[in-house]
């Protein structure tokens, strides 16, 4: 009885936090493992600090515990999981001491923001012979955005090029058409450096609609006099009916004598005293009937040919 033995435990437990992943993208989670240096019965989920996401499915006992970390959606804020000192204790009652340890904090790189795309053009409408440059602007750089990712109707794309966040292509509308040109990029066509696929399905700026009219107007068979007509009154008007509304722009209507192709008269289409568009208003030329009224009658017993030079 001259010897006293005291059980001593002054070693404070510690914790190490690990994960199978170092970075997370949209839709991904990771299992986080908490390894204690000594068994503890009072380590609970509330002991853990979390930012940049959330923990779920916490479980374990003794020296090993796990939980699932889910990063915040649409975020590039890192996920940080840590356990401070004095949060749990060993069987002797020693509280953990982890304040200065590096392994009691886990930092995960997070990028759950999907890239998007905006499609623009220098033109809103195209006529025959015109093209336009279409610009595709990505919210994040991508290396896998290709021409095949683009849906096109009412025309075709060519000269596709670009890199990073900016790409361009030339849109050529379909010939002899009034069908709008539509250029769009659907979701899940390209990805950012983290591997997030683009999400554009409900965006308005991932579709570009161009008004197209490449259908050339033509002369109607209802024009008068009819082609090769005879016995036409010398004071008759020449009435040209078109297949669609036309504008008075520039050029000449030339009347030839068919016997020797000599020019009888050249009429400037802007001469409103000789050339009129039915119901013409000076500020509106959207009509499809052109009437040529002669100041003087044509010679009798002759045939004539009228050509429109534009």
Tab-separated table of C-alpha atoms in Angstrom:
chain	number	residue	atom	x	y	z
A	1	UNK	CA	0.000	0.000	0.000
A	2	UNK	CA	3.036	2.256	-0.247
A	3	UNK	CA	2.545	2.498	-4.040
A	4	UNK	CA	-0.219	4.413	-5.775
A	5	UNK	CA	-0.839	3.903	-9.458
A	6	UNK	CA	-2.903	6.457	-11.293
A	7	UNK	CA	-4.367	5.911	-14.739
A	8	UNK	CA	-3.331	8.856	-16.854
A	9	UNK	CA	-4.659	9.989	-20.250
A	10	UNK	CA	-3.750	13.533	-21.126
A	11	UNK	CA	-3.604	12.944	-24.853
A	12	UNK	CA	-6.272	14.968	-26.563
A	13	UNK	CA	-7.945	13.331	-29.572
A	14	UNK	CA	-7.648	14.802	-33.062
A	15	UNK	CA	-9.541	14.427	-36.327
A	16	UNK	CA	-8.542	14.110	-39.987
A	17	UNK	CA	-11.014	14.943	-42.773
A	18	UNK	CA	-10.636	13.393	-46.233
A	19	UNK	CA	-12.617	12.961	-49.423
A	20	UNK	CA	-12.424	10.868	-52.555
A	21	UNK	CA	-12.749	14.002	-54.699
A	22	UNK	CA	-10.854	17.264	-54.795
A	23	UNK	CA	-13.267	19.105	-57.109
A	24	UNK	CA	-16.973	18.941	-57.910
A	25	UNK	CA	-19.102	20.053	-60.836
A	26	UNK	CA	-22.859	20.316	-61.304
A	27	UNK	CA	-24.661	17.129	-60.304
A	28	UNK	CA	-21.749	15.665	-58.363
A	29	UNK	CA	-21.409	14.829	-54.651
A	30	UNK	CA	-18.619	13.271	-52.603
A	31	UNK	CA	-18.305	11.154	-49.492
A	32	UNK	CA	-16.389	12.898	-46.718
A	33	UNK	CA	-14.651	10.726	-44.128
A	34	UNK	CA	-13.882	11.881	-40.561
A	35	UNK	CA	-11.165	9.786	-38.913
A	36	UNK	CA	-10.679	10.316	-35.142
A	37	UNK	CA	-7.408	9.471	-33.424
A	38	UNK	CA	-9.418	7.925	-30.571
A	39	UNK	CA	-12.911	6.519	-30.344
A	40	UNK	CA	-15.571	9.001	-29.377
A	41	UNK	CA	-19.243	8.602	-28.625
A	42	UNK	CA	-20.125	12.300	-28.661
A	43	UNK	CA	-19.026	13.261	-32.172
A	44	UNK	CA	-22.156	14.434	-33.981
A	45	UNK	CA	-23.022	16.176	-37.259
A	46	UNK	CA	-23.532	19.442	-35.383
A	47	UNK	CA	-19.797	19.472	-34.567
A	48	UNK	CA	-18.955	19.999	-38.237
A	49	UNK	CA	-18.732	23.429	-39.907
A	50	UNK	CA	-19.720	23.512	-43.590
A	51	UNK	CA	-19.747	26.252	-46.249
A	52	UNK	CA	-20.186	26.171	-50.031
A	53	UNK	CA	-22.616	23.280	-49.792
A	54	UNK	CA	-24.313	20.943	-47.326
A	55	UNK	CA	-23.799	17.604	-45.571
A	56	UNK	CA	-26.253	14.733	-45.443
A	57	UNK	CA	-26.374	11.033	-44.532
A	58	UNK	CA	-24.065	11.467	-41.514
A	59	UNK	CA	-23.236	8.134	-39.878
A	60	UNK	CA	-20.478	6.213	-38.099
A	61	UNK	CA	-19.118	5.251	-34.699
A	62	UNK	CA	-15.875	4.834	-32.796
A	63	UNK	CA	-13.110	6.383	-34.867
A	64	UNK	CA	-14.751	6.561	-38.305
A	65	UNK	CA	-17.657	8.678	-39.510
A	66	UNK	CA	-18.861	9.633	-43.002
A	67	UNK	CA	-21.215	12.127	-44.626
A	68	UNK	CA	-22.198	13.161	-48.151
A	69	UNK	CA	-21.230	16.658	-49.280
A	70	UNK	CA	-23.387	18.346	-51.949
A	71	UNK	CA	-22.039	21.625	-53.371
A	72	UNK	CA	-24.252	24.686	-53.750
A	73	UNK	CA	-25.954	24.858	-57.145
A	74	UNK	CA	-24.861	27.490	-59.707
A	75	UNK	CA	-21.801	28.362	-57.636
A	76	UNK	CA	-18.044	28.667	-57.892
A	77	UNK	CA	-17.558	29.058	-54.135
A	78	UNK	CA	-15.297	26.376	-52.679
A	79	UNK	CA	-16.729	23.799	-50.310
A	80	UNK	CA	-15.054	23.937	-46.883
A	81	UNK	CA	-15.620	21.286	-44.170
A	82	UNK	CA	-13.891	21.584	-40.799
A	83	UNK	CA	-14.083	20.553	-37.146
A	84	UNK	CA	-12.897	23.016	-34.519
A	85	UNK	CA	-11.243	22.170	-31.200
A	86	UNK	CA	-13.287	21.118	-28.149
A	87	UNK	CA	-16.099	19.558	-30.210
A	88	UNK	CA	-15.849	15.934	-29.029
A	89	UNK	CA	-13.991	13.935	-26.384
A	90	UNK	CA	-12.340	10.583	-25.813
A	91	UNK	CA	-13.273	8.045	-23.151
A	92	UNK	CA	-11.093	9.872	-20.619
A	93	UNK	CA	-12.956	13.103	-21.256
A	94	UNK	CA	-10.188	14.869	-23.141
A	95	UNK	CA	-11.619	17.233	-25.706
A	96	UNK	CA	-10.178	17.284	-29.196
A	97	UNK	CA	-7.439	19.766	-30.001
A	98	UNK	CA	-7.394	20.533	-33.739
A	99	UNK	CA	-7.192	24.272	-34.066
A	100	UNK	CA	-3.742	24.414	-35.699
A	101	UNK	CA	-3.882	21.124	-37.595
A	102	UNK	CA	-4.038	21.224	-41.379
A	103	UNK	CA	-5.983	18.002	-41.761
A	104	UNK	CA	-9.034	19.064	-39.742
A	105	UNK	CA	-10.141	21.254	-42.648
A	106	UNK	CA	-11.044	19.971	-46.112
A	107	UNK	CA	-11.363	22.365	-49.054
A	108	UNK	CA	-13.076	21.215	-52.256
A	109	UNK	CA	-12.939	23.143	-55.536
A	110	UNK	CA	-16.503	23.750	-56.721
A	111	UNK	CA	-17.870	24.817	-60.090
A	112	UNK	CA	-21.542	24.012	-60.492
A	113	UNK	CA	-22.326	26.925	-62.827
A	114	UNK	CA	-23.196	25.630	-66.310
A	115	UNK	CA	-22.025	27.751	-69.234
A	116	UNK	CA	-24.547	29.507	-71.481
A	117	UNK	CA	-24.462	30.942	-74.998
A	118	UNK	CA	-25.811	34.096	-76.641
A	119	UNK	CA	-26.296	34.275	-80.425
A	120	UNK	CA	-26.273	37.644	-82.209
A	121	UNK	CA	-26.051	39.008	-85.728
A	122	UNK	CA	-25.367	42.339	-87.390
A	123	UNK	CA	-28.545	41.974	-89.457
A	124	UNK	CA	-32.162	41.261	-88.559
A	125	UNK	CA	-33.359	40.610	-92.120
A	126	UNK	CA	-31.796	39.341	-95.350
A	127	UNK	CA	-32.717	39.589	-99.012
A	128	UNK	CA	-31.379	37.848	-102.128
A	129	UNK	CA	-27.598	38.008	-102.334
A	130	UNK	CA	-27.077	38.977	-98.706
A	131	UNK	CA	-25.336	37.101	-95.897
A	132	UNK	CA	-24.631	37.981	-92.280
A	133	UNK	CA	-22.003	37.155	-89.676
A	134	UNK	CA	-23.449	35.309	-86.686
A	135	UNK	CA	-21.582	35.601	-83.380
A	136	UNK	CA	-21.753	32.957	-80.641
A	137	UNK	CA	-20.682	34.320	-77.234
A	138	UNK	CA	-20.125	31.751	-74.474
A	139	UNK	CA	-20.293	32.711	-70.807
A	140	UNK	CA	-17.200	30.570	-70.145
A	141	UNK	CA	-14.393	29.358	-72.371
A	142	UNK	CA	-14.981	26.019	-74.063
A	143	UNK	CA	-12.778	23.810	-76.215
A	144	UNK	CA	-15.507	21.435	-77.408
A	145	UNK	CA	-17.931	23.889	-79.068
A	146	UNK	CA	-18.100	22.895	-82.741
A	147	UNK	CA	-20.210	23.763	-85.773
A	148	UNK	CA	-22.246	20.564	-85.403
A	149	UNK	CA	-23.525	21.852	-82.052
A	150	UNK	CA	-25.528	24.493	-83.938
A	151	UNK	CA	-29.027	23.892	-85.346
A	152	UNK	CA	-29.819	25.842	-88.526
A	153	UNK	CA	-32.940	26.170	-90.662
A	154	UNK	CA	-33.877	28.524	-93.455
A	155	UNK	CA	-30.289	28.684	-94.694
A	156	UNK	CA	-26.797	27.390	-94.011
A	157	UNK	CA	-23.669	28.261	-92.023
A	158	UNK	CA	-20.127	28.453	-93.348
A	159	UNK	CA	-16.694	29.729	-92.290
A	160	UNK	CA	-17.155	28.635	-88.681
A	161	UNK	CA	-14.210	29.707	-86.503
A	162	UNK	CA	-13.275	30.909	-83.033
A	163	UNK	CA	-11.963	29.823	-79.657
A	164	UNK	CA	-12.461	30.439	-75.961
A	165	UNK	CA	-15.654	32.410	-75.509
A	166	UNK	CA	-16.190	33.818	-79.027
A	167	UNK	CA	-17.051	32.028	-82.262
A	168	UNK	CA	-18.415	33.279	-85.604
A	169	UNK	CA	-19.974	31.852	-88.752
A	170	UNK	CA	-21.522	33.187	-91.950
A	171	UNK	CA	-25.244	32.579	-92.467
A	172	UNK	CA	-26.518	32.376	-96.048
A	173	UNK	CA	-30.310	32.269	-96.434
A	174	UNK	CA	-31.998	29.712	-98.680
A	175	UNK	CA	-32.489	30.992	-102.227
A	176	UNK	CA	-36.003	31.826	-103.483
A	177	UNK	CA	-37.426	31.595	-99.977
A	178	UNK	CA	-39.432	33.566	-97.451
A	179	UNK	CA	-38.791	31.088	-94.636
A	180	UNK	CA	-37.105	32.726	-91.643
A	181	UNK	CA	-33.552	31.769	-90.810
A	182	UNK	CA	-33.317	30.225	-87.330
A	183	UNK	CA	-29.983	29.516	-85.597
A	184	UNK	CA	-29.927	27.931	-82.135
A	185	UNK	CA	-27.811	25.904	-79.713
A	186	UNK	CA	-29.566	23.399	-77.461
A	187	UNK	CA	-28.523	22.425	-73.943
A	188	UNK	CA	-25.752	19.863	-73.312
A	189	UNK	CA	-23.811	20.707	-76.485
A	190	UNK	CA	-20.521	21.973	-74.998
A	191	UNK	CA	-18.837	22.166	-71.601
A	192	UNK	CA	-16.622	24.422	-69.505
A	193	UNK	CA	-13.243	23.525	-68.024
A	194	UNK	CA	-14.917	21.896	-65.017
A	195	UNK	CA	-16.953	19.635	-67.282
A	196	UNK	CA	-20.305	21.370	-66.771
A	197	UNK	CA	-22.461	21.102	-69.900
A	198	UNK	CA	-24.231	24.204	-71.172
A	199	UNK	CA	-27.799	24.831	-70.013
A	200	UNK	CA	-29.662	27.013	-72.525
A	201	UNK	CA	-33.002	25.341	-73.122
A	202	UNK	CA	-35.157	28.087	-71.613
A	203	UNK	CA	-32.970	31.070	-72.519
A	204	UNK	CA	-34.221	33.510	-75.147
A	205	UNK	CA	-30.779	34.525	-76.423
A	206	UNK	CA	-29.654	31.047	-77.494
A	207	UNK	CA	-31.920	31.292	-80.551
A	208	UNK	CA	-31.535	33.859	-83.347
A	209	UNK	CA	-34.354	34.406	-85.851
A	210	UNK	CA	-33.643	36.319	-89.059
A	211	UNK	CA	-36.350	37.572	-91.410
A	212	UNK	CA	-35.628	36.211	-94.899
A	213	UNK	CA	-36.989	37.182	-98.307
A	214	UNK	CA	-34.812	35.913	-101.148
A	215	UNK	CA	-37.769	35.360	-103.477
A	216	UNK	CA	-37.297	37.646	-106.480
A	217	UNK	CA	-40.447	39.348	-107.810
A	218	UNK	CA	-41.515	38.322	-111.299
A	219	UNK	CA	-43.848	39.761	-113.923
A	220	UNK	CA	-47.331	38.296	-113.889
A	221	UNK	CA	-49.094	36.966	-116.963
A	222	UNK	CA	-51.895	39.429	-116.167
A	223	UNK	CA	-49.729	42.342	-117.325
A	224	UNK	CA	-51.108	44.337	-120.252
A	225	UNK	CA	-50.723	44.454	-123.158
A	226	UNK	CA	-50.131	40.698	-123.305
A	227	UNK	CA	-46.863	39.465	-124.754
A	228	UNK	CA	-47.004	39.575	-128.585
A	229	UNK	CA	-50.388	41.281	-128.467
A	230	UNK	CA	-51.648	42.946	-131.671
A	231	UNK	CA	-54.099	45.742	-132.397
A	232	UNK	CA	-53.092	47.534	-129.221
A	233	UNK	CA	-54.383	51.096	-129.008
A	234	UNK	CA	-51.548	53.527	-129.495
A	235	UNK	CA	-52.474	55.461	-126.388
A	236	UNK	CA	-52.674	52.397	-124.133
A	237	UNK	CA	-50.797	52.262	-120.892
A	238	UNK	CA	-48.288	49.487	-120.335
A	239	UNK	CA	-49.340	47.803	-117.087
A	240	UNK	CA	-46.864	45.451	-115.406
A	241	UNK	CA	-48.235	43.275	-112.605
A	242	UNK	CA	-45.682	41.687	-110.294
A	243	UNK	CA	-45.844	38.526	-108.234
A	244	UNK	CA	-45.360	40.493	-105.012
A	245	UNK	CA	-45.146	44.014	-103.693
A	246	UNK	CA	-42.251	45.987	-105.191
A	247	UNK	CA	-40.508	49.237	-104.371
A	248	UNK	CA	-39.674	52.005	-106.807
A	249	UNK	CA	-35.894	52.205	-106.660
A	250	UNK	CA	-33.555	52.960	-109.614
A	251	UNK	CA	-33.181	51.843	-113.215
A	252	UNK	CA	-34.883	52.318	-116.558
A	253	UNK	CA	-37.735	50.936	-118.595
A	254	UNK	CA	-36.632	50.900	-122.222
A	255	UNK	CA	-39.048	50.619	-125.150
A	256	UNK	CA	-37.493	49.163	-128.317
A	257	UNK	CA	-38.856	48.937	-131.836
A	258	UNK	CA	-38.868	45.201	-132.494
A	259	UNK	CA	-38.117	45.493	-136.212
A	260	UNK	CA	-34.639	46.934	-135.727
A	261	UNK	CA	-34.111	47.026	-131.922
A	262	UNK	CA	-33.861	50.806	-132.006
A	263	UNK	CA	-34.661	52.585	-128.736
A	264	UNK	CA	-37.980	54.413	-128.911
A	265	UNK	CA	-37.859	55.745	-125.382
A	266	UNK	CA	-36.026	55.299	-122.107
A	267	UNK	CA	-38.089	55.915	-118.974
A	268	UNK	CA	-36.458	56.494	-115.592
A	269	UNK	CA	-38.490	54.491	-113.059
A	270	UNK	CA	-38.167	57.351	-110.602
A	271	UNK	CA	-40.012	59.704	-113.011
A	272	UNK	CA	-43.323	59.737	-111.259
A	273	UNK	CA	-44.942	61.740	-114.046
A	274	UNK	CA	-44.453	58.784	-116.398
A	275	UNK	CA	-44.156	55.817	-114.068
A	276	UNK	CA	-46.685	55.166	-111.336
A	277	UNK	CA	-47.323	52.413	-108.855
A	278	UNK	CA	-51.003	51.819	-108.248
A	279	UNK	CA	-52.220	53.803	-105.221
A	280	UNK	CA	-48.697	55.159	-104.901
A	281	UNK	CA	-47.858	57.245	-101.864
A	282	UNK	CA	-44.526	59.034	-101.917
A	283	UNK	CA	-43.504	57.402	-98.646
A	284	UNK	CA	-44.848	53.913	-99.368
A	285	UNK	CA	-43.941	51.811	-102.396
A	286	UNK	CA	-45.309	48.485	-101.130
A	287	UNK	CA	-47.489	47.700	-104.147
A	288	UNK	CA	-47.255	45.221	-106.947
A	289	UNK	CA	-48.613	47.051	-110.022
A	290	UNK	CA	-46.583	49.340	-112.240
A	291	UNK	CA	-48.417	51.425	-114.846
A	292	UNK	CA	-46.443	53.249	-117.551
A	293	UNK	CA	-48.415	56.164	-118.921
A	294	UNK	CA	-47.073	57.661	-122.165
A	295	UNK	CA	-46.978	61.416	-122.700
A	296	UNK	CA	-47.279	60.814	-126.435
A	297	UNK	CA	-48.736	57.934	-128.412
A	298	UNK	CA	-46.527	55.341	-130.098
A	299	UNK	CA	-46.415	55.209	-133.897
A	300	UNK	CA	-49.152	53.139	-135.474
A	301	UNK	CA	-48.496	49.913	-137.372
A	302	UNK	CA	-45.315	49.206	-135.408
A	303	UNK	CA	-44.427	46.609	-132.794
A	304	UNK	CA	-42.471	47.400	-129.673
A	305	UNK	CA	-40.535	45.609	-126.944
A	306	UNK	CA	-40.419	46.887	-123.347
A	307	UNK	CA	-37.509	45.908	-121.098
A	308	UNK	CA	-36.948	46.828	-117.463
A	309	UNK	CA	-33.270	47.610	-116.770
A	310	UNK	CA	-32.383	47.373	-113.068
